[in-house]
Amino acid sequence: MKKVRKDAASALDGLLFDGMTIMSGGFGLCGIPENLITAIRDSGVKDLTVISNNAGVDGFGLGLLLETRQIKKMVSSYVGENKEFERQFLSGELELEFNPQGTLAERCRAGGAGIPGFYTKTGVGTVIAEGKEHKDFDGETYIMETGLVADLSIVKAWKGDEQGNLIYRKTARNFNPMMASAGKATVAEVEEIVPLGALDPDCIQTPGIFVQQIIQGEHEKRIEQRTVREREDA
Amino acid sequence: MPNSVKGWDRNDMARRAAQELEDGFYVNLGIGIPTLVANYIGEGIDVTLQSENGMLGMGPFPYDDEVDPDLINAGKQTITELRRTSYFSSADSFGMIRGGHIDLSVLGAMEVSEKGDLANWMIPGKMVKGMGGAMDLVAGVKRVVVVMDHASKKGDPKLLHECSLPLTGQQVVDMVITNLGVFEIDRGKGMKLIELAPDVTVDDVKAQTEADFDVAV
């Protein structure tokens, strides 16, 4: 079975439907599937539930899908960088479910690993725990969180091969590996598709079993907070 | 008179927090004053900084020609790697946080209660940005140090009997460093003033504190 597609639109062909749930990898704008997000915008699919740690910024990343009102609900841990998000949320147009960041990561990991629920002490005694099962282990209280599975996961990796094996680069890995495993279908975009055998099998971070389609794309890699230091004169 | 007493500034508080770092510690620093703690790590103290977006061994900001969009910290700032650096997924990152492998976290707060409850993620009625990784950090890291102004800008106390804002964690704070001094908290039991900033008296502290505390200075 061939997994390589020529572009984002053809990779998503037949996978999109209104009301679907999409996981989108990345932390801030780092390691986000830029090409697939643009193609989802262009497809016009709507009423989406999007599971992503953040919601992009105005005019870039998932901010593109907010501008076009294609997102009905976000499941995120932090959404502070987006004026359009704030406007839609405060006006009631957009639903929002906050998850603690580690809980969100683990929910994706669990979903991909066939684990429907797990216990964590994160959020005990806070609004996050309201309505959730509490259970004591060794004298400490935990709450139950559920695994997450998406109709579609879109992820960004550094390099991949035609089998869908992926490696990531530096902190651009973040949520991508768990989300790749938790999609009923997963589409990966990479900076370079390399020949089979070019990736060291010991270093593959997402085995190709989790990836159904792969594309090579151009990446702007916008920086949210460019912070630098001055060189001291020698 | 609120805010009329002398005390520590931001850098002084960061310097004091840095004294809590021990050789060999793995440490997660929050955004704001906690980030400054990295500037005051003592000589001979070797610590590894964790960034919860998936990195151990965080280096300083890059020079202009080193900026790499694939290399950012949890505040989304560009940073650098060190020879000791490792990268991992968000699930592994929070596995080390939740699993109690990180020795110390330094973070900011809006309110802390005398039992160690912490509120630092939302003010009802205002736009809520989210808790990010704060709830996981306070639930999982071995020791949690809060650095914050002693009173709000309006002069209201931030060390309270009970937090009025929604909690980030219950009985999770071990130490609070403010511009007026240092408090130790025995989680779930109570707090103790253990150190005063220069020219600050116990009465100055009491005047700006709602929480009950023992005095051991």
Tab-separated table of C-alpha atoms in Angstrom:
chain	number	residue	atom	x	y	z
A	1	MET	CA	0.000	0.000	0.000
A	2	LYS	CA	1.388	3.344	-1.006
A	3	LYS	CA	1.260	6.032	1.667
A	4	VAL	CA	2.948	8.896	-0.142
A	5	ARG	CA	0.615	11.555	-1.560
A	6	LYS	CA	1.571	14.478	-3.747
A	7	ASP	CA	0.075	17.223	-1.601
A	8	ALA	CA	-2.018	17.964	1.475
A	9	ALA	CA	-5.346	18.120	-0.384
A	10	SER	CA	-4.931	14.690	-1.960
A	11	ALA	CA	-3.736	13.213	1.350
A	12	LEU	CA	-6.938	14.408	3.033
A	13	ASP	CA	-9.193	13.317	0.170
A	14	GLY	CA	-12.059	11.213	1.530
A	15	LEU	CA	-11.051	11.683	5.175
A	16	LEU	CA	-12.931	14.887	5.994
A	17	PHE	CA	-16.566	15.271	7.090
A	18	ASP	CA	-18.567	17.915	8.933
A	19	GLY	CA	-18.710	17.454	12.705
A	20	MET	CA	-15.556	15.344	12.859
A	21	THR	CA	-12.877	15.355	15.561
A	22	ILE	CA	-9.337	16.262	14.501
A	23	MET	CA	-6.147	16.067	16.569
A	24	SER	CA	-3.520	18.552	15.474
A	25	GLY	CA	0.077	18.249	16.688
A	26	GLY	CA	2.323	21.070	17.836
A	27	PHE	CA	3.144	23.271	20.807
A	28	GLY	CA	2.428	26.915	20.115
A	29	LEU	CA	3.480	27.266	16.476
A	30	CYS	CA	6.334	24.765	16.908
A	31	GLY	CA	5.860	21.493	15.064
A	32	ILE	CA	2.406	22.234	13.641
A	33	PRO	CA	1.157	20.625	10.404
A	34	GLU	CA	1.006	23.894	8.451
A	35	ASN	CA	0.175	22.423	5.057
A	36	LEU	CA	-2.579	20.134	6.321
A	37	ILE	CA	-4.218	22.939	8.309
A	38	THR	CA	-4.300	25.088	5.177
A	39	ALA	CA	-5.779	22.224	3.173
A	40	ILE	CA	-8.468	21.654	5.814
A	41	ARG	CA	-9.325	25.330	5.612
A	42	ASP	CA	-9.565	25.151	1.833
A	43	SER	CA	-11.784	22.048	2.009
A	44	GLY	CA	-14.471	24.025	3.864
A	45	VAL	CA	-15.208	21.149	6.276
A	46	LYS	CA	-16.993	22.560	9.328
A	47	ASP	CA	-18.299	22.015	12.886
A	48	LEU	CA	-14.933	20.580	13.820
A	49	THR	CA	-13.834	19.548	17.282
A	50	VAL	CA	-10.102	20.190	17.340
A	51	ILE	CA	-7.847	18.663	19.971
A	52	SER	CA	-4.636	20.659	20.117
A	53	ASN	CA	-2.534	22.013	22.957
A	54	ASN	CA	-2.940	25.558	21.591
A	55	ALA	CA	-5.126	27.291	19.039
A	56	GLY	CA	-2.545	29.016	16.868
A	57	VAL	CA	-2.304	32.778	16.446
A	58	ASP	CA	-4.346	35.200	14.377
A	59	GLY	CA	-3.691	34.370	10.742
A	60	PHE	CA	-1.467	31.327	11.267
A	61	GLY	CA	-1.791	27.728	12.407
A	62	LEU	CA	-5.228	26.813	13.754
A	63	GLY	CA	-6.011	30.539	13.767
A	64	LEU	CA	-6.771	30.008	10.052
A	65	LEU	CA	-9.630	27.626	10.885
A	66	LEU	CA	-10.964	29.981	13.542
A	67	GLU	CA	-11.115	32.861	11.065
A	68	THR	CA	-13.318	30.779	8.773
A	69	ARG	CA	-15.483	29.540	11.727
A	70	GLN	CA	-14.790	25.915	10.853
A	71	ILE	CA	-14.089	25.031	14.484
A	72	LYS	CA	-17.018	24.389	16.821
A	73	LYS	CA	-15.032	23.230	19.830
A	74	MET	CA	-11.408	23.277	21.009
A	75	VAL	CA	-9.835	20.884	23.519
A	76	SER	CA	-6.645	22.619	24.670
A	77	SER	CA	-4.476	23.492	27.659
A	78	TYR	CA	-3.606	27.075	26.772
A	79	VAL	CA	-5.128	29.459	24.243
A	80	GLY	CA	-3.779	32.852	25.176
A	81	GLU	CA	-2.263	34.022	21.903
A	82	ASN	CA	-5.271	34.555	19.712
A	83	LYS	CA	-7.647	37.571	19.560
A	84	GLU	CA	-10.128	35.875	17.219
A	85	PHE	CA	-10.301	32.897	19.566
A	86	GLU	CA	-11.072	35.212	22.473
A	87	ARG	CA	-13.765	37.039	20.511
A	88	GLN	CA	-15.517	33.831	19.423
A	89	PHE	CA	-15.268	32.307	22.885
A	90	LEU	CA	-16.623	35.361	24.716
A	91	SER	CA	-19.504	35.666	22.236
A	92	GLY	CA	-20.416	32.007	22.768
A	93	GLU	CA	-19.681	30.928	19.177
A	94	LEU	CA	-16.863	28.621	20.207
A	95	GLU	CA	-16.859	25.871	22.835
A	96	LEU	CA	-13.745	25.273	24.851
A	97	GLU	CA	-12.644	22.381	27.042
A	98	PHE	CA	-9.507	22.980	29.066
A	99	ASN	CA	-7.327	20.001	29.900
A	100	PRO	CA	-4.144	20.232	31.960
A	101	GLN	CA	-1.293	19.864	29.477
A	102	GLY	CA	0.021	16.591	30.866
A	103	THR	CA	-3.474	15.161	31.105
A	104	LEU	CA	-4.098	16.112	27.473
A	105	ALA	CA	-0.862	14.440	26.369
A	106	GLU	CA	-1.659	11.303	28.341
A	107	ARG	CA	-5.261	11.189	27.074
A	108	CYS	CA	-3.897	11.102	23.522
A	109	ARG	CA	-1.255	8.515	24.406
A	110	ALA	CA	-3.855	6.356	26.170
A	111	GLY	CA	-6.345	6.643	23.305
A	112	GLY	CA	-3.731	5.484	20.828
A	113	ALA	CA	-2.683	2.626	23.099
A	114	GLY	CA	-6.208	1.265	23.602
A	115	ILE	CA	-6.520	2.494	27.176
A	116	PRO	CA	-10.015	3.949	27.727
A	117	GLY	CA	-9.242	5.595	31.065
A	118	PHE	CA	-6.511	6.206	33.627
A	119	TYR	CA	-6.055	7.805	37.049
A	120	THR	CA	-4.002	10.938	37.699
A	121	LYS	CA	-3.517	13.267	40.654
A	122	THR	CA	-3.327	16.272	38.321
A	123	GLY	CA	-6.330	18.500	39.016
A	124	VAL	CA	-7.520	16.857	42.238
A	125	GLY	CA	-9.326	19.515	44.298
A	126	THR	CA	-9.783	21.822	41.283
A	127	VAL	CA	-12.605	22.465	38.800
A	128	ILE	CA	-10.962	19.881	36.537
A	129	ALA	CA	-11.966	17.145	39.003
A	130	GLU	CA	-15.653	18.091	39.133
A	131	GLY	CA	-17.894	15.229	38.021
A	132	LYS	CA	-14.989	12.811	37.600
A	133	GLU	CA	-14.533	9.520	39.424
A	134	HIS	CA	-12.193	9.794	42.423
A	135	LYS	CA	-10.218	6.831	43.682
A	136	ASP	CA	-7.600	6.388	46.382
A	137	PHE	CA	-4.375	4.476	45.805
A	138	ASP	CA	-1.961	4.095	48.733
A	139	GLY	CA	-3.667	6.890	50.646
A	140	GLU	CA	-3.549	9.418	47.839
A	141	THR	CA	-6.547	10.602	45.798
A	142	TYR	CA	-6.613	10.428	42.003
A	143	ILE	CA	-9.198	11.299	39.358
A	144	MET	CA	-10.124	9.294	36.309
A	145	GLU	CA	-9.444	10.763	32.890
A	146	THR	CA	-10.426	9.141	29.612
A	147	GLY	CA	-8.363	8.268	26.579
A	148	LEU	CA	-8.937	10.299	23.411
A	149	VAL	CA	-9.279	9.040	19.865
A	150	ALA	CA	-9.794	11.276	16.830
A	151	ASP	CA	-11.405	10.683	13.460
A	152	LEU	CA	-8.270	12.192	11.976
A	153	SER	CA	-4.857	13.149	13.328
A	154	ILE	CA	-2.642	15.596	11.474
A	155	VAL	CA	0.995	15.687	12.552
A	156	LYS	CA	4.267	17.302	11.535
A	157	ALA	CA	7.601	15.488	11.577
A	158	TRP	CA	11.074	16.336	10.322
A	159	LYS	CA	11.715	13.344	8.084
A	160	GLY	CA	9.690	10.364	7.051
A	161	ASP	CA	9.844	7.482	4.590
A	162	GLU	CA	7.291	5.855	2.294
A	163	GLN	CA	6.310	3.432	5.068
A	164	GLY	CA	5.298	6.376	7.251
A	165	ASN	CA	8.166	5.992	9.711
A	166	LEU	CA	8.798	9.400	11.277
A	167	ILE	CA	11.486	11.268	13.151
A	168	TYR	CA	11.023	14.645	14.749
A	169	ARG	CA	13.414	17.485	15.406
A	170	LYS	CA	14.136	19.084	18.821
A	171	THR	CA	11.085	20.522	20.634
A	172	ALA	CA	8.960	20.221	17.485
A	173	ARG	CA	8.163	16.667	18.620
A	174	ASN	CA	5.815	17.644	21.512
A	175	PHE	CA	2.273	16.233	20.960
A	176	ASN	CA	2.903	14.793	17.493
A	177	PRO	CA	3.833	11.182	18.397
A	178	MET	CA	0.837	10.573	20.698
A	179	MET	CA	-1.578	12.216	18.294
A	180	ALA	CA	-0.192	10.160	15.417
A	181	SER	CA	-1.102	7.032	17.380
A	182	ALA	CA	-4.584	8.230	18.371
A	183	GLY	CA	-6.076	8.976	14.952
A	184	LYS	CA	-8.434	6.529	13.268
A	185	ALA	CA	-6.581	7.914	10.269
A	186	THR	CA	-3.312	9.833	10.562
A	187	VAL	CA	-1.786	12.073	7.938
A	188	ALA	CA	1.803	13.215	8.456
A	189	GLU	CA	3.583	16.074	6.750
A	190	VAL	CA	7.373	16.151	6.760
A	191	GLU	CA	10.110	18.444	5.562
A	192	GLU	CA	11.696	15.629	3.619
A	193	ILE	CA	10.581	12.209	2.457
A	194	VAL	CA	13.711	10.071	2.476
A	195	PRO	CA	14.336	6.691	0.785
A	196	LEU	CA	13.589	3.492	2.703
A	197	GLY	CA	16.589	2.618	4.836
A	198	ALA	CA	17.767	6.207	5.202
A	199	LEU	CA	16.288	6.475	8.705
A	200	ASP	CA	18.102	4.511	11.399
A	201	PRO	CA	15.503	1.937	12.578
A	202	ASP	CA	16.747	2.422	16.143
A	203	CYS	CA	15.891	6.120	15.994
A	204	ILE	CA	12.408	6.049	14.501
A	205	GLN	CA	10.077	7.849	16.883
A	206	THR	CA	6.744	7.128	15.235
A	207	PRO	CA	6.627	3.697	13.551
A	208	GLY	CA	4.824	3.746	10.232
A	209	ILE	CA	1.913	1.628	11.467
A	210	PHE	CA	0.421	4.819	12.915
A	211	VAL	CA	0.628	6.789	9.660
A	212	GLN	CA	-1.731	6.177	6.733
A	213	GLN	CA	-0.702	9.035	4.443
A	214	ILE	CA	2.458	11.097	4.203
A	215	ILE	CA	3.322	14.247	2.277
A	216	GLN	CA	6.350	16.438	1.911
A	217	GLY	CA	5.661	20.151	2.370
A	218	GLU	CA	7.193	23.582	2.653
A	219	HIS	CA	7.188	25.011	6.172
A	220	GLU	CA	7.243	28.637	7.183
A	221	LYS	CA	7.942	27.747	10.841
A	222	ARG	CA	6.811	31.059	12.238
A	223	ILE	CA	8.369	32.021	15.590
A	224	GLU	CA	6.075	33.265	18.358
A	225	GLN	CA	8.636	34.809	20.718
A	226	ARG	CA	11.971	35.530	19.129
A	227	THR	CA	14.302	35.927	22.113
A	228	VAL	CA	18.054	36.421	21.590
A	229	ARG	CA	21.108	37.457	23.564
A	230	GLU	CA	23.834	39.897	22.555
A	231	ARG	CA	27.334	38.695	21.738
A	232	GLU	CA	29.815	40.130	24.176
A	233	ASP	CA	32.870	41.699	22.518
A	234	ALA	CA	35.845	39.430	23.026
B	1	MET	CA	0.545	51.021	55.014
B	2	PRO	CA	0.535	48.579	52.106
B	3	ASN	CA	3.551	48.610	49.819
B	4	SER	CA	5.294	51.333	51.760
B	5	VAL	CA	7.739	48.982	53.474
B	6	LYS	CA	11.089	48.065	52.058
B	7	GLY	CA	11.840	44.590	50.843
B	8	TRP	CA	13.123	42.550	47.945
B	9	ASP	CA	12.719	43.369	44.254
B	10	ARG	CA	12.156	40.795	41.482
B	11	ASN	CA	15.822	39.941	41.170
B	12	ASP	CA	16.263	39.620	44.931
B	13	MET	CA	13.341	37.184	45.067
B	14	ALA	CA	14.807	35.171	42.199
B	15	ARG	CA	18.199	35.137	43.953
B	16	ARG	CA	16.560	33.853	47.134
B	17	ALA	CA	14.654	31.163	45.215
B	18	ALA	CA	17.922	30.035	43.620
B	19	GLN	CA	19.172	29.113	47.099
B	20	GLU	CA	16.609	26.284	47.080
B	21	LEU	CA	18.415	24.612	44.167
B	22	GLU	CA	20.701	21.760	45.125
B	23	ASP	CA	23.504	20.147	43.186
B	24	GLY	CA	22.151	17.532	40.773
B	25	PHE	CA	18.575	18.832	40.806
B	26	TYR	CA	16.239	18.643	37.810
B	27	VAL	CA	14.258	21.885	37.913
B	28	ASN	CA	11.277	23.371	36.091
B	29	LEU	CA	11.034	27.174	36.135
B	30	GLY	CA	7.782	28.975	35.385
B	31	ILE	CA	7.317	32.144	33.375
B	32	GLY	CA	8.119	35.601	34.830
B	33	ILE	CA	10.204	36.006	37.995
B	34	PRO	CA	10.846	32.215	38.177
B	35	THR	CA	12.694	32.416	34.831
B	36	LEU	CA	15.150	34.850	36.456
B	37	VAL	CA	16.149	32.142	38.945
B	38	ALA	CA	18.408	30.650	36.263
B	39	ASN	CA	20.582	33.794	36.490
B	40	TYR	CA	21.435	33.152	40.152
B	41	ILE	CA	22.327	29.469	40.309
B	42	GLY	CA	25.195	29.224	42.793
B	43	GLU	CA	28.737	28.237	41.924
B	44	GLY	CA	29.322	24.503	42.183
B	45	ILE	CA	25.576	23.819	41.900
B	46	ASP	CA	24.879	21.831	38.766
B	47	VAL	CA	21.189	21.806	37.839
B	48	THR	CA	19.379	20.643	34.714
B	49	LEU	CA	16.455	22.770	33.592
B	50	GLN	CA	13.382	21.022	32.217
B	51	SER	CA	11.027	22.641	29.743
B	52	GLU	CA	7.672	20.876	29.749
B	53	ASN	CA	7.212	21.096	25.982
B	54	GLY	CA	9.788	18.318	25.778
B	55	MET	CA	13.365	19.126	26.756
B	56	LEU	CA	15.855	18.492	29.531
B	57	GLY	CA	18.987	20.621	29.625
B	58	MET	CA	17.702	24.009	28.508
B	59	GLY	CA	20.400	26.472	27.439
B	60	PRO	CA	20.347	30.292	27.279
B	61	PHE	CA	18.682	32.413	24.598
B	62	PRO	CA	20.401	32.001	21.204
B	63	TYR	CA	22.570	34.533	19.451
B	64	ASP	CA	20.753	36.127	16.553
B	65	ASP	CA	22.259	33.731	13.980
B	66	GLU	CA	21.473	30.640	16.085
B	67	VAL	CA	17.696	31.107	16.328
B	68	ASP	CA	15.916	27.816	15.544
B	69	PRO	CA	12.112	27.707	15.234
B	70	ASP	CA	12.165	24.026	16.244
B	71	LEU	CA	13.779	24.904	19.573
B	72	ILE	CA	11.592	26.776	22.018
B	73	ASN	CA	10.784	26.678	25.720
B	74	ALA	CA	7.364	26.381	27.366
B	75	GLY	CA	6.966	30.163	27.124
B	76	LYS	CA	7.406	29.779	23.332
B	77	GLN	CA	10.698	31.696	23.489
B	78	THR	CA	13.602	30.642	21.284
B	79	ILE	CA	16.350	28.958	23.322
B	80	THR	CA	19.447	26.794	22.817
B	81	GLU	CA	20.519	23.272	23.684
B	82	LEU	CA	23.464	22.123	25.782
B	83	ARG	CA	25.724	19.093	25.469
B	84	ARG	CA	23.563	17.315	28.062
B	85	THR	CA	20.270	18.084	26.306
B	86	SER	CA	17.645	15.465	25.539
B	87	TYR	CA	14.338	15.889	23.713
B	88	PHE	CA	11.148	13.891	24.207
B	89	SER	CA	7.404	13.962	23.617
B	90	SER	CA	4.862	15.847	25.748
B	91	ALA	CA	3.679	12.510	27.172
B	92	ASP	CA	7.201	11.598	28.303
B	93	SER	CA	7.711	15.128	29.587
B	94	PHE	CA	4.647	15.006	31.791
B	95	GLY	CA	5.497	11.443	32.718
B	96	MET	CA	8.640	12.769	34.368
B	97	ILE	CA	6.666	15.614	35.956
B	98	ARG	CA	3.692	13.555	37.164
B	99	GLY	CA	5.913	10.655	38.104
B	100	GLY	CA	7.815	12.725	40.650
B	101	HIS	CA	11.154	12.750	38.826
B	102	ILE	CA	11.517	16.548	38.796
B	103	ASP	CA	13.026	17.785	42.065
B	104	LEU	CA	11.808	21.365	42.182
B	105	SER	CA	9.449	23.735	40.455
B	106	VAL	CA	9.476	27.504	40.894
B	107	LEU	CA	6.335	29.300	39.793
B	108	GLY	CA	4.295	32.452	40.223
B	109	ALA	CA	0.916	32.734	41.943
B	110	MET	CA	-2.132	34.914	42.390
B	111	GLU	CA	-3.040	33.417	45.787
B	112	VAL	CA	-1.635	30.848	48.225
B	113	SER	CA	-3.463	29.517	51.283
B	114	GLU	CA	-1.923	28.714	54.654
B	115	LYS	CA	-2.468	24.999	53.900
B	116	GLY	CA	-0.513	25.228	50.657
B	117	ASP	CA	-3.371	25.546	48.163
B	118	LEU	CA	-2.359	27.435	45.031
B	119	ALA	CA	-4.378	29.598	42.629
B	120	ASN	CA	-2.567	30.891	39.568
B	121	TRP	CA	-4.543	30.085	36.436
B	122	MET	CA	-7.878	31.863	36.273
B	123	ILE	CA	-9.844	34.891	37.408
B	124	PRO	CA	-13.583	34.308	36.942
B	125	GLY	CA	-15.136	36.871	34.634
B	126	LYS	CA	-11.888	37.530	32.808
B	127	MET	CA	-10.669	35.771	29.676
B	128	VAL	CA	-9.146	32.490	30.759
B	129	LYS	CA	-6.087	31.410	28.823
B	130	GLY	CA	-5.797	27.990	30.392
B	131	MET	CA	-3.710	26.184	32.945
B	132	GLY	CA	-1.102	24.902	30.506
B	133	GLY	CA	1.129	22.555	32.474
B	134	ALA	CA	0.715	24.244	35.872
B	135	MET	CA	-1.723	21.705	37.360
B	136	ASP	CA	0.498	18.799	36.352
B	137	LEU	CA	3.611	20.502	37.716
B	138	VAL	CA	2.190	21.264	41.162
B	139	ALA	CA	0.633	17.792	41.411
B	140	GLY	CA	3.769	15.926	40.446
B	141	VAL	CA	6.966	17.824	41.200
B	142	LYS	CA	8.576	16.875	44.527
B	143	ARG	CA	8.939	20.399	45.892
B	144	VAL	CA	7.008	23.504	44.806
B	145	VAL	CA	8.330	27.017	45.507
B	146	VAL	CA	6.121	30.018	44.787
B	147	VAL	CA	7.617	33.423	44.071
B	148	MET	CA	5.150	36.313	44.122
B	149	ASP	CA	4.493	39.850	45.373
B	150	HIS	CA	3.242	39.744	48.932
B	151	ALA	CA	0.147	41.795	48.148
B	152	SER	CA	-1.811	42.575	44.998
B	153	LYS	CA	-1.354	45.878	43.164
B	154	LYS	CA	-4.431	47.122	45.056
B	155	GLY	CA	-2.783	46.153	48.344
B	156	ASP	CA	-4.952	43.092	49.019
B	157	PRO	CA	-3.224	40.164	50.721
B	158	LYS	CA	-2.364	37.150	48.535
B	159	LEU	CA	-1.478	34.824	51.416
B	160	LEU	CA	-4.929	33.792	52.626
B	161	HIS	CA	-6.767	31.400	54.960
B	162	GLU	CA	-8.449	29.969	51.860
B	163	CYS	CA	-7.902	30.897	48.214
B	164	SER	CA	-10.809	32.819	46.718
B	165	LEU	CA	-9.838	32.021	43.107
B	166	PRO	CA	-10.195	28.614	41.428
B	167	LEU	CA	-7.365	26.332	42.505
B	168	THR	CA	-4.457	25.070	40.457
B	169	GLY	CA	-3.725	22.499	43.133
B	170	GLN	CA	-4.701	21.570	46.671
B	171	GLN	CA	-2.000	21.389	49.356
B	172	VAL	CA	0.805	21.577	46.838
B	173	VAL	CA	3.047	24.508	47.910
B	174	ASP	CA	6.130	23.971	50.106
B	175	MET	CA	7.579	27.480	50.188
B	176	VAL	CA	6.522	31.019	49.348
B	177	ILE	CA	9.046	33.768	48.642
B	178	THR	CA	7.605	37.292	48.521
B	179	ASN	CA	9.093	40.767	48.473
B	180	LEU	CA	8.748	40.743	52.285
B	181	GLY	CA	10.190	37.380	53.255
B	182	VAL	CA	10.154	33.610	53.074
B	183	PHE	CA	7.480	31.210	54.364
B	184	GLU	CA	7.696	27.468	54.747
B	185	ILE	CA	4.476	25.510	54.372
B	186	ASP	CA	3.803	22.137	55.924
B	187	ARG	CA	1.278	20.951	53.312
B	188	GLY	CA	-2.198	20.674	54.798
B	189	LYS	CA	-1.055	21.929	58.210
B	190	GLY	CA	0.200	25.502	58.276
B	191	MET	CA	2.811	28.084	57.421
B	192	LYS	CA	5.789	29.585	59.137
B	193	LEU	CA	7.680	32.812	58.438
B	194	ILE	CA	11.343	31.799	58.365
B	195	GLU	CA	13.080	34.809	56.886
B	196	LEU	CA	12.528	38.548	56.504
B	197	ALA	CA	13.705	40.762	53.657
B	198	PRO	CA	15.977	43.661	54.708
B	199	ASP	CA	14.298	46.361	56.805
B	200	VAL	CA	11.036	44.409	56.964
B	201	THR	CA	9.525	43.637	60.377
B	202	VAL	CA	7.173	40.855	61.423
B	203	ASP	CA	4.499	43.523	61.943
B	204	ASP	CA	4.996	44.733	58.361
B	205	VAL	CA	4.364	41.171	57.181
B	206	LYS	CA	1.325	40.690	59.436
B	207	ALA	CA	-0.186	43.931	58.134
B	208	GLN	CA	-0.228	42.526	54.591
B	209	THR	CA	-1.112	38.897	55.343
B	210	GLU	CA	-4.489	37.291	55.945
B	211	ALA	CA	-3.128	33.766	56.459
B	212	ASP	CA	-2.170	32.600	59.941
B	213	PHE	CA	1.514	31.868	60.310
B	214	ASP	CA	4.054	31.007	62.977
B	215	VAL	CA	7.113	33.183	63.280
B	216	ALA	CA	10.545	31.567	63.264
B	217	VAL	CA	12.917	34.341	62.242
